[in-house]
XYZ file of C-alpha atoms in Angstrom:
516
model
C -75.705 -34.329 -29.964
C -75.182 -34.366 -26.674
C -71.537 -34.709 -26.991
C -71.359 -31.559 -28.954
C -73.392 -29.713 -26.222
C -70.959 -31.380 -23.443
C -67.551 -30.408 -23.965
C -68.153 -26.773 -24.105
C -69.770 -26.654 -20.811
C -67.148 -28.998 -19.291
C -64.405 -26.380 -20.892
C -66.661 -23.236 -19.723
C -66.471 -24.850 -16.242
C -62.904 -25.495 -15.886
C -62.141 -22.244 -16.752
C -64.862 -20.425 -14.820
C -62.595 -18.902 -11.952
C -60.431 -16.775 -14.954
C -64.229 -16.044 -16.414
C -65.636 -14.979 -13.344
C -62.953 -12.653 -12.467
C -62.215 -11.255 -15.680
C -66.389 -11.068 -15.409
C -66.309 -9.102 -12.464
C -63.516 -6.630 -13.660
C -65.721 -5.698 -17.097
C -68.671 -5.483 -14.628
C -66.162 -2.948 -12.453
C -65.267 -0.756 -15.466
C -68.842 -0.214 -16.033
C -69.398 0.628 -12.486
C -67.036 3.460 -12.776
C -68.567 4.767 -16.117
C -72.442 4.876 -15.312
C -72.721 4.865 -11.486
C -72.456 7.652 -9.710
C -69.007 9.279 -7.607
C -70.436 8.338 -4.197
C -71.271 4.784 -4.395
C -69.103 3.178 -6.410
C -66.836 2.078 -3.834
C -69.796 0.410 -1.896
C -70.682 -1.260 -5.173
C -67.063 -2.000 -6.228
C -65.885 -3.673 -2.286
C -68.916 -6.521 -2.057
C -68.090 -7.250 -5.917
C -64.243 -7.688 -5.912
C -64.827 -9.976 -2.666
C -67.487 -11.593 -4.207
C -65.888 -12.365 -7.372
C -62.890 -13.077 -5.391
C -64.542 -15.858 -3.313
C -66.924 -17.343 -6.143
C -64.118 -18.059 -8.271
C -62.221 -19.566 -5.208
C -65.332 -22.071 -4.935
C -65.271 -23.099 -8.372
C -61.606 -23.902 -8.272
C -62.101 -26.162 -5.679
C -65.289 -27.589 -7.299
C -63.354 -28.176 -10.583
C -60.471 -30.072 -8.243
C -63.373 -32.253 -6.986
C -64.677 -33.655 -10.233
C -61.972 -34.369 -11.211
C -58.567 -32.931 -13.442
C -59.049 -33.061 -17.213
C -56.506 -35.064 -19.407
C -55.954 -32.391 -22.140
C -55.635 -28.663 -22.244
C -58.832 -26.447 -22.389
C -59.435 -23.372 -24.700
C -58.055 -25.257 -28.064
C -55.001 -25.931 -25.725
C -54.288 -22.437 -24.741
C -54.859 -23.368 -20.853
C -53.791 -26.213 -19.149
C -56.447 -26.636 -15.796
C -53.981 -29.272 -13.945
C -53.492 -30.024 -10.517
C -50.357 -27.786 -10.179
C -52.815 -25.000 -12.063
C -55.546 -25.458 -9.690
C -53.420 -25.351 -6.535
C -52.060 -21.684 -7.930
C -54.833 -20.379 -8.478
C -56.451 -21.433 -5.589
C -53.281 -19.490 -3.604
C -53.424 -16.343 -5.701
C -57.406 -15.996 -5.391
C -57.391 -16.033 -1.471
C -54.147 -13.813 -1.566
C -56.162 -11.308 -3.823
C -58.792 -11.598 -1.130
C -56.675 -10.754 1.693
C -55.118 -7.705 0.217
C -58.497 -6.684 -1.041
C -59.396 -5.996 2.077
C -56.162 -3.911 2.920
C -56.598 -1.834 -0.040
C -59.843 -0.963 1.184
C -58.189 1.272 4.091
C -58.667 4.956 1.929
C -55.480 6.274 3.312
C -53.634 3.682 0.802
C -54.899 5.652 -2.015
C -54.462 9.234 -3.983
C -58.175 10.973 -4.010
C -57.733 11.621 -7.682
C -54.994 10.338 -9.541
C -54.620 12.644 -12.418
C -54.126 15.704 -9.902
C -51.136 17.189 -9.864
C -48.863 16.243 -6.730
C -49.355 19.649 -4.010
C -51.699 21.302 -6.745
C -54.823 22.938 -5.908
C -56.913 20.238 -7.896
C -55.406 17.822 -5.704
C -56.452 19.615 -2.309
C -59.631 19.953 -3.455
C -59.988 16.198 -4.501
C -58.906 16.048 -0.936
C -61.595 17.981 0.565
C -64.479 16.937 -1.583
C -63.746 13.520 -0.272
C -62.874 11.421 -3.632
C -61.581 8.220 -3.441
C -59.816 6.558 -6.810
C -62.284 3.849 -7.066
C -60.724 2.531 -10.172
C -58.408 0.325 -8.033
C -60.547 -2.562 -7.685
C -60.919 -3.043 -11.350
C -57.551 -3.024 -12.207
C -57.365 -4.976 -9.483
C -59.627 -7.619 -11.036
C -57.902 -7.256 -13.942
C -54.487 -8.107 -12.428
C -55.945 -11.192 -10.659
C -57.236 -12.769 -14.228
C -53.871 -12.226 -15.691
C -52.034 -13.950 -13.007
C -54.353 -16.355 -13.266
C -53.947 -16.729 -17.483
C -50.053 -16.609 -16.965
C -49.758 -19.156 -14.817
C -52.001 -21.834 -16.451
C -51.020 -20.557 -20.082
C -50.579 -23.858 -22.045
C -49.073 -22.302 -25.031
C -46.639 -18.611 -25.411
C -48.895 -16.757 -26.693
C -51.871 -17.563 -23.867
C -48.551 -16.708 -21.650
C -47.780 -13.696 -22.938
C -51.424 -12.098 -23.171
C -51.353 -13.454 -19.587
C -48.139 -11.350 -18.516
C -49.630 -8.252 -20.359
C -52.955 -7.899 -18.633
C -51.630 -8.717 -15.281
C -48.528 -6.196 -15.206
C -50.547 -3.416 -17.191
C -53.049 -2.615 -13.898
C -50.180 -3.294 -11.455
C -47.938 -0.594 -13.433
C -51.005 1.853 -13.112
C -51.249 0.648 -9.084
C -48.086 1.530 -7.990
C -48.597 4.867 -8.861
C -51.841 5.655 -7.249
C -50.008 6.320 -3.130
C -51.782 9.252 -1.095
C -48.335 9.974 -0.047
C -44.622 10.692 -0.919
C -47.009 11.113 -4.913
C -43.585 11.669 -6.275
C -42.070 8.833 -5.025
C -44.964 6.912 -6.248
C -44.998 8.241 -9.049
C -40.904 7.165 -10.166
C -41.915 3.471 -8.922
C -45.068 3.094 -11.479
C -42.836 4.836 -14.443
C -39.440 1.992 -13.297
C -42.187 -0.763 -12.972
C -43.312 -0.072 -16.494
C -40.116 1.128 -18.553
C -38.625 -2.212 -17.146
C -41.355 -4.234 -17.160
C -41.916 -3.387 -21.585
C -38.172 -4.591 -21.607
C -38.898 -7.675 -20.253
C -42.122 -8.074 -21.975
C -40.459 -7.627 -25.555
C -37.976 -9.774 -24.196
C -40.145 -12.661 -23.387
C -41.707 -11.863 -26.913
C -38.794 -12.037 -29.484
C -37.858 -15.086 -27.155
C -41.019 -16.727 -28.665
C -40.198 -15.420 -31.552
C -37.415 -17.402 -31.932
C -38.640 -20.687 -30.253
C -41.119 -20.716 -33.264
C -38.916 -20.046 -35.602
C -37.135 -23.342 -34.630
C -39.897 -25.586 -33.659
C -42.732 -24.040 -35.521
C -45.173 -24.104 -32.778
C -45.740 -21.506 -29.603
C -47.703 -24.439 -27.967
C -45.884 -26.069 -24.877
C -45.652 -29.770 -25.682
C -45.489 -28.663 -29.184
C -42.011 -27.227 -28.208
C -40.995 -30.253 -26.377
C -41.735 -32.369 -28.894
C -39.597 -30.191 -31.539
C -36.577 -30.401 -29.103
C -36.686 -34.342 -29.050
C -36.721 -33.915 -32.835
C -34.131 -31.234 -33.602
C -33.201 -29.113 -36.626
C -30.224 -28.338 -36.406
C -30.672 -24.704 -35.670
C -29.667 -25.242 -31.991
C -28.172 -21.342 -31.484
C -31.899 -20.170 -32.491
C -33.413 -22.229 -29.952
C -30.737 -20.882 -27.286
C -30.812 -17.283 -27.522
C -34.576 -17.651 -27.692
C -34.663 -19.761 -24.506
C -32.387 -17.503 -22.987
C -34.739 -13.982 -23.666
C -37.779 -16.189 -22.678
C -36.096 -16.628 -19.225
C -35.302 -13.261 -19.115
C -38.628 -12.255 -19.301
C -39.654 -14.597 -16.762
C -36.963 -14.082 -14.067
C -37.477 -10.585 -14.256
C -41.135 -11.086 -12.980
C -39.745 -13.306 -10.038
C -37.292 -10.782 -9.489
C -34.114 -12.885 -9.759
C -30.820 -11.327 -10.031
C -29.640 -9.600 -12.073
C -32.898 -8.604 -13.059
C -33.930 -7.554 -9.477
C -33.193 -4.043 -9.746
C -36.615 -3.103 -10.067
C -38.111 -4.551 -6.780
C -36.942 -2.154 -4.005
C -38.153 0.433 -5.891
C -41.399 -0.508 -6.415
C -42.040 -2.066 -3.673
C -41.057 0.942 -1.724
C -42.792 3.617 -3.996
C -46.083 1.662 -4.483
C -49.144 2.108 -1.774
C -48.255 -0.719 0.834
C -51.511 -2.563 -0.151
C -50.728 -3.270 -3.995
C -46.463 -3.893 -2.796
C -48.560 -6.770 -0.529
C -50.340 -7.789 -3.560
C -47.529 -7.889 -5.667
C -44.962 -9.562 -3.101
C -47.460 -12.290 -2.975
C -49.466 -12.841 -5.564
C -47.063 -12.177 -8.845
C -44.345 -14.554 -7.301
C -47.181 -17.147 -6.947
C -48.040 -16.535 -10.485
C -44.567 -15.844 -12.351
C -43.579 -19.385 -10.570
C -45.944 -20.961 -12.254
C -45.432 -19.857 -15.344
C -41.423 -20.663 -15.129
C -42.127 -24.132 -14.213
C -44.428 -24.647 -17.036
C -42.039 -23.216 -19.644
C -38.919 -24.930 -18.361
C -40.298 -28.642 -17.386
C -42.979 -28.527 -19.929
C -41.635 -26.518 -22.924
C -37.950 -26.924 -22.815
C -37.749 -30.084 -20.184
C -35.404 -31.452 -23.123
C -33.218 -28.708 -22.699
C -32.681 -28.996 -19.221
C -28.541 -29.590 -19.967
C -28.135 -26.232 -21.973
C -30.461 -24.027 -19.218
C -29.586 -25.732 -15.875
C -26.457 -24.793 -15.522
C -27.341 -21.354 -15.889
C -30.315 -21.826 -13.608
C -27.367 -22.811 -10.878
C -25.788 -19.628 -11.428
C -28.650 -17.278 -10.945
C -30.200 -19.328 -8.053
C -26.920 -18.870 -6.773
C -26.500 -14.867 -7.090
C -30.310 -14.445 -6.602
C -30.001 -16.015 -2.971
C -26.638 -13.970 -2.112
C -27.912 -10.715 -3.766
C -31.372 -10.555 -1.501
C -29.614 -11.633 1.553
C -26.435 -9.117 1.714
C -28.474 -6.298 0.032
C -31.138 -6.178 2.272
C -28.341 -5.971 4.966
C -27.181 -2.285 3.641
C -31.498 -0.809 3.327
C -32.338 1.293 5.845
C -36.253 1.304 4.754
C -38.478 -1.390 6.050
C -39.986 -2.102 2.805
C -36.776 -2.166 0.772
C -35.519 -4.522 3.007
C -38.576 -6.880 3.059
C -38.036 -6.005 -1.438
C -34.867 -8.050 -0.853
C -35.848 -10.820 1.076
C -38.268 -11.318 -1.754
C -35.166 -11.402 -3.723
C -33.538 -13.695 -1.468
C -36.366 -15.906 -1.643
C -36.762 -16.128 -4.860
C -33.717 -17.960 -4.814
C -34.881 -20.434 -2.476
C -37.353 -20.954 -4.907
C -35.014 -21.628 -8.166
C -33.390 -24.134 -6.046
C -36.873 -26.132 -6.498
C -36.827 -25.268 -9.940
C -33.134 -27.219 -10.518
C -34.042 -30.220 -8.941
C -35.424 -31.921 -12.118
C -35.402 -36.023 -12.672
C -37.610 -38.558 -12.980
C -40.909 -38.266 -12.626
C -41.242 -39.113 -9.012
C -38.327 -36.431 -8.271
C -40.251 -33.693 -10.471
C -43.624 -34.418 -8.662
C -41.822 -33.762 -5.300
C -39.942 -30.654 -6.155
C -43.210 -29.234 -7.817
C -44.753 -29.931 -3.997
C -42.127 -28.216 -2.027
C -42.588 -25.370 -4.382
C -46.344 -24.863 -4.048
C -46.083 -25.293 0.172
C -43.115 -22.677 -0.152
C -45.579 -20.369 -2.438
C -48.383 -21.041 -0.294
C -46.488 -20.069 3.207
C -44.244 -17.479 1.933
C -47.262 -15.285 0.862
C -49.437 -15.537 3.783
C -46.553 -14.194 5.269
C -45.457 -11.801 3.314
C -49.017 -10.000 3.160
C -48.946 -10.139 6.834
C -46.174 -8.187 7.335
C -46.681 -5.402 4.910
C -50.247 -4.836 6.805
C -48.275 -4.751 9.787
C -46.357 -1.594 7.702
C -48.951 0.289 7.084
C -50.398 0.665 10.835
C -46.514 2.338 11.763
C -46.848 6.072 10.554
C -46.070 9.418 11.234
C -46.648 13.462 10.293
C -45.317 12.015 5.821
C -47.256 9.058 5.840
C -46.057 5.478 7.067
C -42.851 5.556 8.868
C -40.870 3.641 6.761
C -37.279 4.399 7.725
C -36.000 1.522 9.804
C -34.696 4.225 12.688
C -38.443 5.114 13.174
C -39.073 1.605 14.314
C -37.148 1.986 17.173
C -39.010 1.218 20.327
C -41.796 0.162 18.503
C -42.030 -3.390 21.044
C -42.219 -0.496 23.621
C -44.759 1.502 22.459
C -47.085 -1.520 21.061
C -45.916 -4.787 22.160
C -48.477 -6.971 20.569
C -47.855 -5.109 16.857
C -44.044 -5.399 17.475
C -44.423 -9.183 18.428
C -46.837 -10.092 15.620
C -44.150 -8.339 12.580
C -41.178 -10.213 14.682
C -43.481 -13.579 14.117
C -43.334 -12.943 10.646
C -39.762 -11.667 10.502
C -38.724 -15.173 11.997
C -41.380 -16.822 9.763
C -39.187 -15.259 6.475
C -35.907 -16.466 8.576
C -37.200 -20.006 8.377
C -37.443 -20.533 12.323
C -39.056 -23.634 13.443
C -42.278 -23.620 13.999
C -43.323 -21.318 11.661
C -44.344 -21.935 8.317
C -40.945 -20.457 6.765
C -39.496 -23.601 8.232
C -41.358 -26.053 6.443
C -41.114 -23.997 2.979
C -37.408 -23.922 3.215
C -36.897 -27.444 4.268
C -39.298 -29.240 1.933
C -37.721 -27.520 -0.895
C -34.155 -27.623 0.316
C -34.880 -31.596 0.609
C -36.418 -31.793 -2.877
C -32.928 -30.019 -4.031
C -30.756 -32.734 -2.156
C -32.737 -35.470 -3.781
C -32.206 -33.779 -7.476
C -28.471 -33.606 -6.271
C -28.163 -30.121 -5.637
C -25.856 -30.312 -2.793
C -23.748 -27.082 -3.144
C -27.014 -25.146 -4.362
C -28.585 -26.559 -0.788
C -25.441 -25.153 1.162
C -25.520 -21.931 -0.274
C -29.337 -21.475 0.543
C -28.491 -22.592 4.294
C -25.998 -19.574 4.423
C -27.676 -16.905 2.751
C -30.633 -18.047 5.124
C -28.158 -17.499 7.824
C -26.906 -14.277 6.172
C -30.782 -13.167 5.759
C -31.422 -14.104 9.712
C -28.788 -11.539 10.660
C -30.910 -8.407 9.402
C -34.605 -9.981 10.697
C -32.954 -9.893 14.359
C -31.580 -6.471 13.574
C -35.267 -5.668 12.927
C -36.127 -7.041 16.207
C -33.177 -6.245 18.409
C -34.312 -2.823 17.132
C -37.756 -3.015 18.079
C -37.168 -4.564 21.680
C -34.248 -3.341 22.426
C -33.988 0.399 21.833
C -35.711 3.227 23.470
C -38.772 5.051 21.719
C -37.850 8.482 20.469
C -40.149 11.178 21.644
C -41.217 12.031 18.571
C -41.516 8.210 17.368
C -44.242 7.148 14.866
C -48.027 6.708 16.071
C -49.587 3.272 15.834
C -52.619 3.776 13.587
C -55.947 2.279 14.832
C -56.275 -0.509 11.657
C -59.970 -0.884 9.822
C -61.476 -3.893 10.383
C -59.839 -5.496 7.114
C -56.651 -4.840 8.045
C -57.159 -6.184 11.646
C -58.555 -9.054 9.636
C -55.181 -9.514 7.135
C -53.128 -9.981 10.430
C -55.154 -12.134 12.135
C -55.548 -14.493 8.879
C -51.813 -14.041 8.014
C -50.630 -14.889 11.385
C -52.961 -17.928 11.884
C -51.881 -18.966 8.909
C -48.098 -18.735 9.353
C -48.283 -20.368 12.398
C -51.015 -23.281 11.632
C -49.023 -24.175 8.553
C -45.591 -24.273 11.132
C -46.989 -26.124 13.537
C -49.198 -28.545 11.851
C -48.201 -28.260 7.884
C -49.131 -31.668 7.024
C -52.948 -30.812 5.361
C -51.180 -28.806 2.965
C -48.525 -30.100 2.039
C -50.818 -33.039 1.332
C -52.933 -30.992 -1.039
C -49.501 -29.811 -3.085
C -48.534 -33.399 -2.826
C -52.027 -34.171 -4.596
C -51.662 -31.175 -6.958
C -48.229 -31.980 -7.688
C -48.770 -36.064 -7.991
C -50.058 -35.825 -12.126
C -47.512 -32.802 -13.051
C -48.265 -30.706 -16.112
C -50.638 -31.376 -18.506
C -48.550 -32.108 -21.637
């Protein structure tokens, strides 16, 4: 009796972060349908931070008693270490940017206006605010949290679904440049139902070969073999399609600068941060877990990407002369960095540490990264934010201490020492020597060299150059987004300076691997 009461509750409580937020998010849509216009956004705030931090606490109250041995959810979701530590990244990421998307110059007063229509004016002047963003917000958050903890490939792909879905309707919510917006949310989502169906007649195909969508089920099909080996190729190679598109590796980056520079500045800082986190963790799962026996037929096209993902970011972002189409392809850039962890496969000792490296890397790059996009959206002028990169001329002149914390972070991305870049870079760069990915390891150290080169320009530009007289205005930030740099920058610089409490936690995380 008591054993058929206790394994429910154990499962309900490993998997009561994804329950609370997906919780909170049903709880949100409700909000918007029964409560009134004018206080939904002082219900909707204390419940996505709430939500936010509760499932935070029981993610690191479900590491405490311990990791389970088998997958939850009749082996749909694997609650690991490496899980855990993910989540754990992606909920206080989703925390941080919840509190820039609070700032209601982010967001269009009523989305379904027309762009410089009357309706939209007065939307404008009756004060509305398009509350429905912390829902989809929510929403987003439980899918990322779904995809990267998915234990089988159809778990994974309802996971990709419900996270991209709210983030395609996001990035076309901006107060301003609507248009522009606009084109970014219709690319995310043409592209992103590519990749989807991708990723799905990719599965289709695995389980036409193995006969199971379930992880180890897959492994344990390759070991066998059927003799249908092309099958199981072309299906591998349209599942990693579908996943490198979400990391943004070339040459499925197209999509990033786009976005990222359509989208309101507080879902691009979500989405630079949070969906790498996430999309990581579902690539490592399907490549180590799923097709770990395959690692001969995919690696060497792993090399190859890594390789034009890394040079792509850094000499693209050289040519953008908007801010956040240049920080789109240092994403790109490292994303590449990241693959290089991916490659350096082995025994099990060699796995564990290259699964580290890539959760310190996740966990630095996207304090970082959330940081500086906050810093964006205080630079503005008469359109909006000032996002052309000859507007930020001066800027060290006009406000030193805004100009000095975005250089931080510039030199942070650049992987200067004593910042938390530095760490990211060289724990994973190490885990790639020790796999024996020498020449992988010597192109990251250029293109980080290449990538340096336009982070100064930023800077030089910054310092260096005179205000114009009709420069941008430095916007007086709410107290969240005053909060977002403060966190981001302690952050960048506590995990640079004294790394080592982290990078024991992903050593922890990392020590068991996957649950197979």
């Amino acid at each position: 009796m008591n054993g058929t009461i206790q394994a429910p509750t154990i499962e309900y409580a490993l998997l009561s972060p994804m329950l609370i937020v997906f919780g909170a998010a049903i709880i949100g849509v409700l909000i918007e349908a029964f409560a009134p216009r004018y206080l939904r956004k002082s219900i909707h705030m204390p419940l996505t931070l709430l939500a936010l931090l509760g499932a935070f606490a029981t993610t690191i109250l479900g590491a405490a008693n311990g990791l389970p041995t088998s997958a939850s959810a009749m082996g749909a979701v694997a609650v690991d270490g490496p899980a855990l530590f993910v989540w754990g990244i992606i909920l206080i990421l989703a925390f941080v940017s919840v509190l820039l998307i609070n700032d209601d110059e982010q967001f269009v007063a009523q989305a379904a206006a027309v762009p410089g229509s009357s309706d939209e004016e007065e939307a404008v002047r009756s004060g509305y605010a398009q509350t429905e963003v912390y829902p989809l917000l929510l929403f987003a958050v439980g899918g990322m949290l779904l995809f990267s903890s998915a234990n089988d490939l159809l778990a994974m792909f309802v996971g990709l679904e419900v996270m991209s879905l709210p983030l395609y309707l996001l990035c076309g919510l901006a107060r301003r440049r609507r248009l522009l917006s606009q084109e970014a949310s219709v690319k995310y989502f043409l592209l992103g139902a590519f990749s989807s169906a991708f990723f799905l007649y990719g599965m289709a195909l695995v389980y036409g070969y193995t006969g199971t969508v379930s992880l180890r089920g897959i492994g344990d099909a390759l070991g066998a073999g059927s003799g249908q080996e092309t099958l199981l190729l072309i299906g591998t190679a349209m599942l990693g399609v579908g996943l490198l598109f979400k990391i943004g590796a070339a040459p499925f980056q197209a999509w990033k600068p786009d976005v990222y520079q359509g989208a309101p500045t507080a879902v691009t800082a979500l989405m630079a941060s949070t969906v790498l986190v996430a999309a990581f963790g579902a690539v490592l799962r399907v490549f180590w877990v799923a097709l770990g026996g395959l690692e001969w037929n995919w690696q060497p096209v792993m090399w190859g990407i890594a390789i034009l993902t890394m040079v792509v970011g850094a000499i693209l972002a050289i040519t953008q002369t908007d801010i956040k189409r240049m920080l789109a392809y240092s994403s790109v850039a490292h994303a590449g960095f990241l693959l290089t962890g991916v490659i350096a496969t082995g025994a099990a000792a060699q796995n564990a540490k290259a699964l580290s490296a890539i959760l310190f890397y996740l966990a630095a790059y996207g304090f970082t990264t959330v940081g500086a996009f906050a810093v964006v959206t205080m630079v503005r002028d008469a359109g909006g934010e000032a996002g052309h990169l000859s507007r930020w001329a001066g800027l060290g002149k006009r406000s030193p201490f805004l100009a000095g914390v975005f250089a931080f972070f510039l030199l942070a991305f650049a992987g200067i020492p004593l910042t938390s870049g530095f760490f990211g870079k060289y724990a994973v760069f190490a885990a790639a020597v020790s796999g024996g990915a020498v020449p992988l390891v010597v192109v990251g150290v250029v293109s980080s060299a290449i990538a340096a080169f336009f982070y100064v320009r930023v800077i030089v530009l910054m310092f260096f150059n005179d205000p114009a007289a009709d420069g941008p205005s430095i916007a007086v930030p709410t107290v969240g987004t005053s909060a977002v740099v403060a966190l981001a920058a302690a952050a960048t610089v506590v995990l640079g300076v004294f790394p080592q409490p982290v990078l024991d936690l992903a050593d922890q995380a990392a020590s068991a691997l996957f649950i197979r």
